C-alpha cells in the first residue's frame, strides 16, 4: 500500500509515520520522511541562492515523489499534494518559474491517483519552531487555506474516495487510521 499524509507544517504527519512504523502491519514498509529537510540540506551544501535554490528544492522533491510511487509499500509524511501546495505558494511569491509550476501539476496528476490512502491533517496545535519550518502562524494559516482548496478540488475533480481527514491526539489519529485501513470505515 502507498500511504501518505498531507497538510500544513507542524500538524503531526512525521510523528504519525514514525508511530505507524512501530506497528507490525507496517514494519516492512519503506518510510519516506523529512524529504524537504533532506533536499534543503543538499541545496545548502551546493550553496544555491534565491530562485535557483527554490527551483532546485522543488524539482528534487518532485523527483522523490515520483520515485516513491514506484515502491510497493511506503509511508510518507508528505506527498505530491504538499509539493504542489508549497510550490504554488512559492510561485505566487515569484520564487518559482512557469516551467516548475507546470511540472508540479504533472507530478500531482501522476502521483495522486496512485496513492492508496491520503490522510489530510489541518493545524490543531501551535507551530513548533525547529529551525527549519516557518514558525509564522500566518504563513501556516495561508498554507492551510491552500491545502483545503487543493484537497477539495482533487476530491471533486478526480472523484477521490481515499482522502481522509484526521483530527485529535496522536493516539486518536492512529485509531482513525486503523479504522479506515483495517476496518474499512469511510469516516472518522
Short mmCIF file of C-alpha atoms in Angstrom, two decimals:
data_model
loop_
_atom_site.label_atom_id
_atom_site.label_comp_id
_atom_site.label_asym_id
_atom_site.label_seq_id
_atom_site.Cartn_x
_atom_site.Cartn_y
_atom_site.Cartn_z
CA UNK A 1 0.00 0.00 0.00
CA UNK A 2 1.03 3.56 -0.65
CA UNK A 3 0.04 5.61 2.41
CA UNK A 4 0.69 9.34 2.53
CA UNK A 5 0.00 12.25 4.82
CA UNK A 6 -0.65 15.79 3.67
CA UNK A 7 -1.22 19.14 5.32
CA UNK A 8 0.49 22.26 6.57
CA UNK A 9 3.72 22.08 8.54
CA UNK A 10 3.67 21.19 12.23
CA UNK A 11 0.48 19.11 12.14
CA UNK A 12 1.99 15.80 13.28
CA UNK A 13 2.48 13.99 9.96
CA UNK A 14 6.00 12.76 10.65
CA UNK A 15 5.06 11.69 14.17
CA UNK A 16 2.22 9.56 12.76
CA UNK A 17 4.50 7.94 10.17
CA UNK A 18 7.01 7.01 12.88
CA UNK A 19 4.27 5.66 15.16
CA UNK A 20 2.77 3.60 12.32
CA UNK A 21 6.20 2.18 11.50
CA UNK A 22 6.30 0.66 15.01
CA UNK A 23 3.21 -1.44 14.25
CA UNK A 24 3.72 -4.96 12.91
CA UNK A 25 1.42 -4.28 9.96
CA UNK A 26 3.76 -1.57 8.68
CA UNK A 27 7.24 -2.66 9.74
CA UNK A 28 8.09 -3.88 6.22
CA UNK A 29 7.13 -0.51 4.70
CA UNK A 30 9.59 1.97 3.28
CA UNK A 31 9.45 5.18 5.27
CA UNK A 32 9.77 8.36 3.25
CA UNK A 33 10.09 11.18 5.74
CA UNK A 34 11.61 14.61 6.04
CA UNK A 35 12.02 14.92 2.26
CA UNK A 36 12.08 18.70 2.37
CA UNK A 37 14.75 18.75 5.08
CA UNK A 38 16.99 16.36 3.16
CA UNK A 39 16.64 18.33 -0.07
CA UNK A 40 17.10 21.68 1.68
CA UNK A 41 20.32 20.40 3.25
CA UNK A 42 21.52 19.38 -0.22
CA UNK A 43 20.72 22.86 -1.57
CA UNK A 44 22.66 24.37 1.32
CA UNK A 45 25.69 22.18 0.53
CA UNK A 46 25.53 23.40 -3.07
CA UNK A 47 25.28 26.98 -1.76
CA UNK A 48 22.32 27.75 -4.01
CA UNK A 49 20.59 31.08 -3.50
CA UNK A 50 17.25 32.73 -4.33
CA UNK A 51 15.05 31.34 -7.08
CA UNK A 52 17.75 28.91 -8.21
CA UNK A 53 17.67 27.35 -4.74
CA UNK A 54 13.85 27.16 -4.63
CA UNK A 55 13.64 25.63 -8.11
CA UNK A 56 16.30 23.03 -7.19
CA UNK A 57 14.44 22.13 -3.99
CA UNK A 58 11.06 21.87 -5.70
CA UNK A 59 12.39 19.74 -8.57
CA UNK A 60 14.24 17.44 -6.16
CA UNK A 61 11.10 16.99 -4.08
CA UNK A 62 9.09 16.16 -7.22
CA UNK A 63 11.73 13.60 -8.25
CA UNK A 64 11.46 12.00 -4.81
CA UNK A 65 7.66 11.74 -5.01
CA UNK A 66 7.87 10.24 -8.49
CA UNK A 67 10.36 7.68 -7.22
CA UNK A 68 8.27 6.88 -4.12
CA UNK A 69 5.26 5.82 -6.18
CA UNK A 70 7.41 3.07 -7.72
CA UNK A 71 7.71 1.44 -4.28
CA UNK A 72 5.26 -1.31 -3.35
CA UNK A 73 4.68 -0.33 0.26
CA UNK A 74 5.53 3.03 1.75
CA UNK A 75 4.54 5.53 4.40
CA UNK A 76 5.28 9.18 3.60
CA UNK A 77 4.90 12.26 5.77
CA UNK A 78 4.48 14.38 2.65
CA UNK A 79 3.15 13.71 -0.81
CA UNK A 80 2.75 15.35 -4.21
CA UNK A 81 -0.12 17.44 -2.80
CA UNK A 82 2.29 19.08 -0.35
CA UNK A 83 4.78 19.64 -3.14
CA UNK A 84 2.09 21.33 -5.21
CA UNK A 85 0.67 23.49 -2.40
CA UNK A 86 4.00 24.77 -1.15
CA UNK A 87 5.21 25.18 -4.71
CA UNK A 88 2.15 27.22 -5.64
CA UNK A 89 2.74 29.43 -2.62
CA UNK A 90 6.30 30.00 -3.85
CA UNK A 91 5.10 30.53 -7.41
CA UNK A 92 2.70 33.22 -6.20
CA UNK A 93 5.62 34.79 -4.33
CA UNK A 94 7.53 34.78 -7.66
CA UNK A 95 10.30 32.45 -6.47
CA UNK A 96 9.41 29.61 -8.88
CA UNK A 97 9.20 29.77 -12.66
CA UNK A 98 6.42 28.65 -15.01
CA UNK A 99 8.30 25.51 -16.06
CA UNK A 100 8.47 24.34 -12.44
CA UNK A 101 4.79 25.17 -11.89
CA UNK A 102 3.79 23.05 -14.90
CA UNK A 103 5.97 20.19 -13.69
CA UNK A 104 4.29 20.39 -10.27
CA UNK A 105 0.89 19.96 -11.91
CA UNK A 106 2.12 16.98 -13.92
CA UNK A 107 3.68 15.38 -10.82
CA UNK A 108 0.40 15.84 -8.95
CA UNK A 109 -1.55 14.19 -11.78
CA UNK A 110 0.85 11.24 -11.89
CA UNK A 111 1.21 10.61 -8.16
CA UNK A 112 -2.16 11.30 -6.53
CA UNK A 113 -4.13 8.56 -8.34
CA UNK A 114 -1.53 6.00 -7.25
CA UNK A 115 -1.85 6.63 -3.52
CA UNK A 116 -3.99 4.07 -1.69
CA UNK A 117 -4.66 6.28 1.33
CA UNK A 118 -4.24 10.02 1.69
CA UNK A 119 -4.55 11.27 5.27
CA UNK A 120 -5.14 15.02 5.47
CA UNK A 121 -4.38 16.92 8.67
CA UNK A 122 -5.27 20.52 9.42
CA UNK A 123 -3.47 22.51 12.12
CA UNK A 124 -4.89 21.89 15.58
CA UNK A 125 -1.88 22.92 17.63
CA UNK A 126 0.65 25.74 17.54
CA UNK A 127 3.63 25.66 15.19
CA UNK A 128 6.70 24.03 16.72
CA UNK A 129 9.77 26.05 15.84
CA UNK A 130 12.58 23.70 14.89
CA UNK A 131 14.89 25.90 12.88
CA UNK A 132 13.70 24.51 9.52
CA UNK A 133 9.99 25.18 9.22
CA UNK A 134 8.45 28.59 9.46
CA UNK A 135 7.19 29.44 12.93
CA UNK A 136 4.90 32.09 11.48
CA UNK A 137 1.27 31.21 12.30
CA UNK A 138 0.04 33.48 9.48
CA UNK A 139 2.11 31.50 6.97
CA UNK A 140 0.65 28.26 8.37
CA UNK A 141 -2.86 29.69 8.03
CA UNK A 142 -2.28 30.72 4.39
CA UNK A 143 -0.78 27.34 3.53
CA UNK A 144 -3.62 25.53 5.29
CA UNK A 145 -6.13 27.56 3.27
CA UNK A 146 -4.35 26.44 0.08
CA UNK A 147 -4.36 22.81 1.28
CA UNK A 148 -8.11 22.92 1.99
CA UNK A 149 -8.79 24.21 -1.50
CA UNK A 150 -6.49 21.77 -3.29
CA UNK A 151 -7.71 18.72 -1.34
CA UNK A 152 -11.33 19.68 -2.01
CA UNK A 153 -10.62 20.27 -5.70
CA UNK A 154 -8.81 16.93 -6.07
CA UNK A 155 -11.67 15.09 -4.38
CA UNK A 156 -14.19 16.75 -6.68
CA UNK A 157 -12.31 16.62 -9.98
CA UNK A 158 -10.74 13.17 -9.59
CA UNK A 159 -13.54 11.65 -7.55
CA UNK A 160 -11.05 10.59 -4.90
CA UNK A 161 -12.57 8.45 -2.20
CA UNK A 162 -9.27 7.69 -0.49
CA UNK A 163 -8.77 11.07 1.23
CA UNK A 164 -9.45 11.06 4.95
CA UNK A 165 -9.20 13.95 7.41
CA UNK A 166 -7.60 13.11 10.74
CA UNK A 167 -8.17 15.00 13.98
CA UNK A 168 -7.28 14.74 17.64
CA UNK A 169 -4.30 13.46 19.56
CA UNK A 170 -1.68 11.14 18.07
CA UNK A 171 -3.45 8.13 19.62
CA UNK A 172 -6.85 9.26 18.31
CA UNK A 173 -5.40 9.75 14.83
CA UNK A 174 -3.75 6.31 14.91
CA UNK A 175 -7.10 4.78 15.87
CA UNK A 176 -8.77 6.62 12.98
CA UNK A 177 -6.11 5.27 10.60
CA UNK A 178 -6.61 1.72 11.87
CA UNK A 179 -10.38 2.04 11.50
CA UNK A 180 -10.02 3.26 7.91
CA UNK A 181 -7.36 0.85 6.69
CA UNK A 182 -8.22 -2.32 8.61
CA UNK A 183 -11.96 -1.94 9.25
CA UNK A 184 -12.91 -0.14 6.06
CA UNK A 185 -14.61 2.76 7.82
CA UNK A 186 -15.06 5.73 5.49
CA UNK A 187 -15.43 8.44 8.11
CA UNK A 188 -13.66 9.12 11.35
#
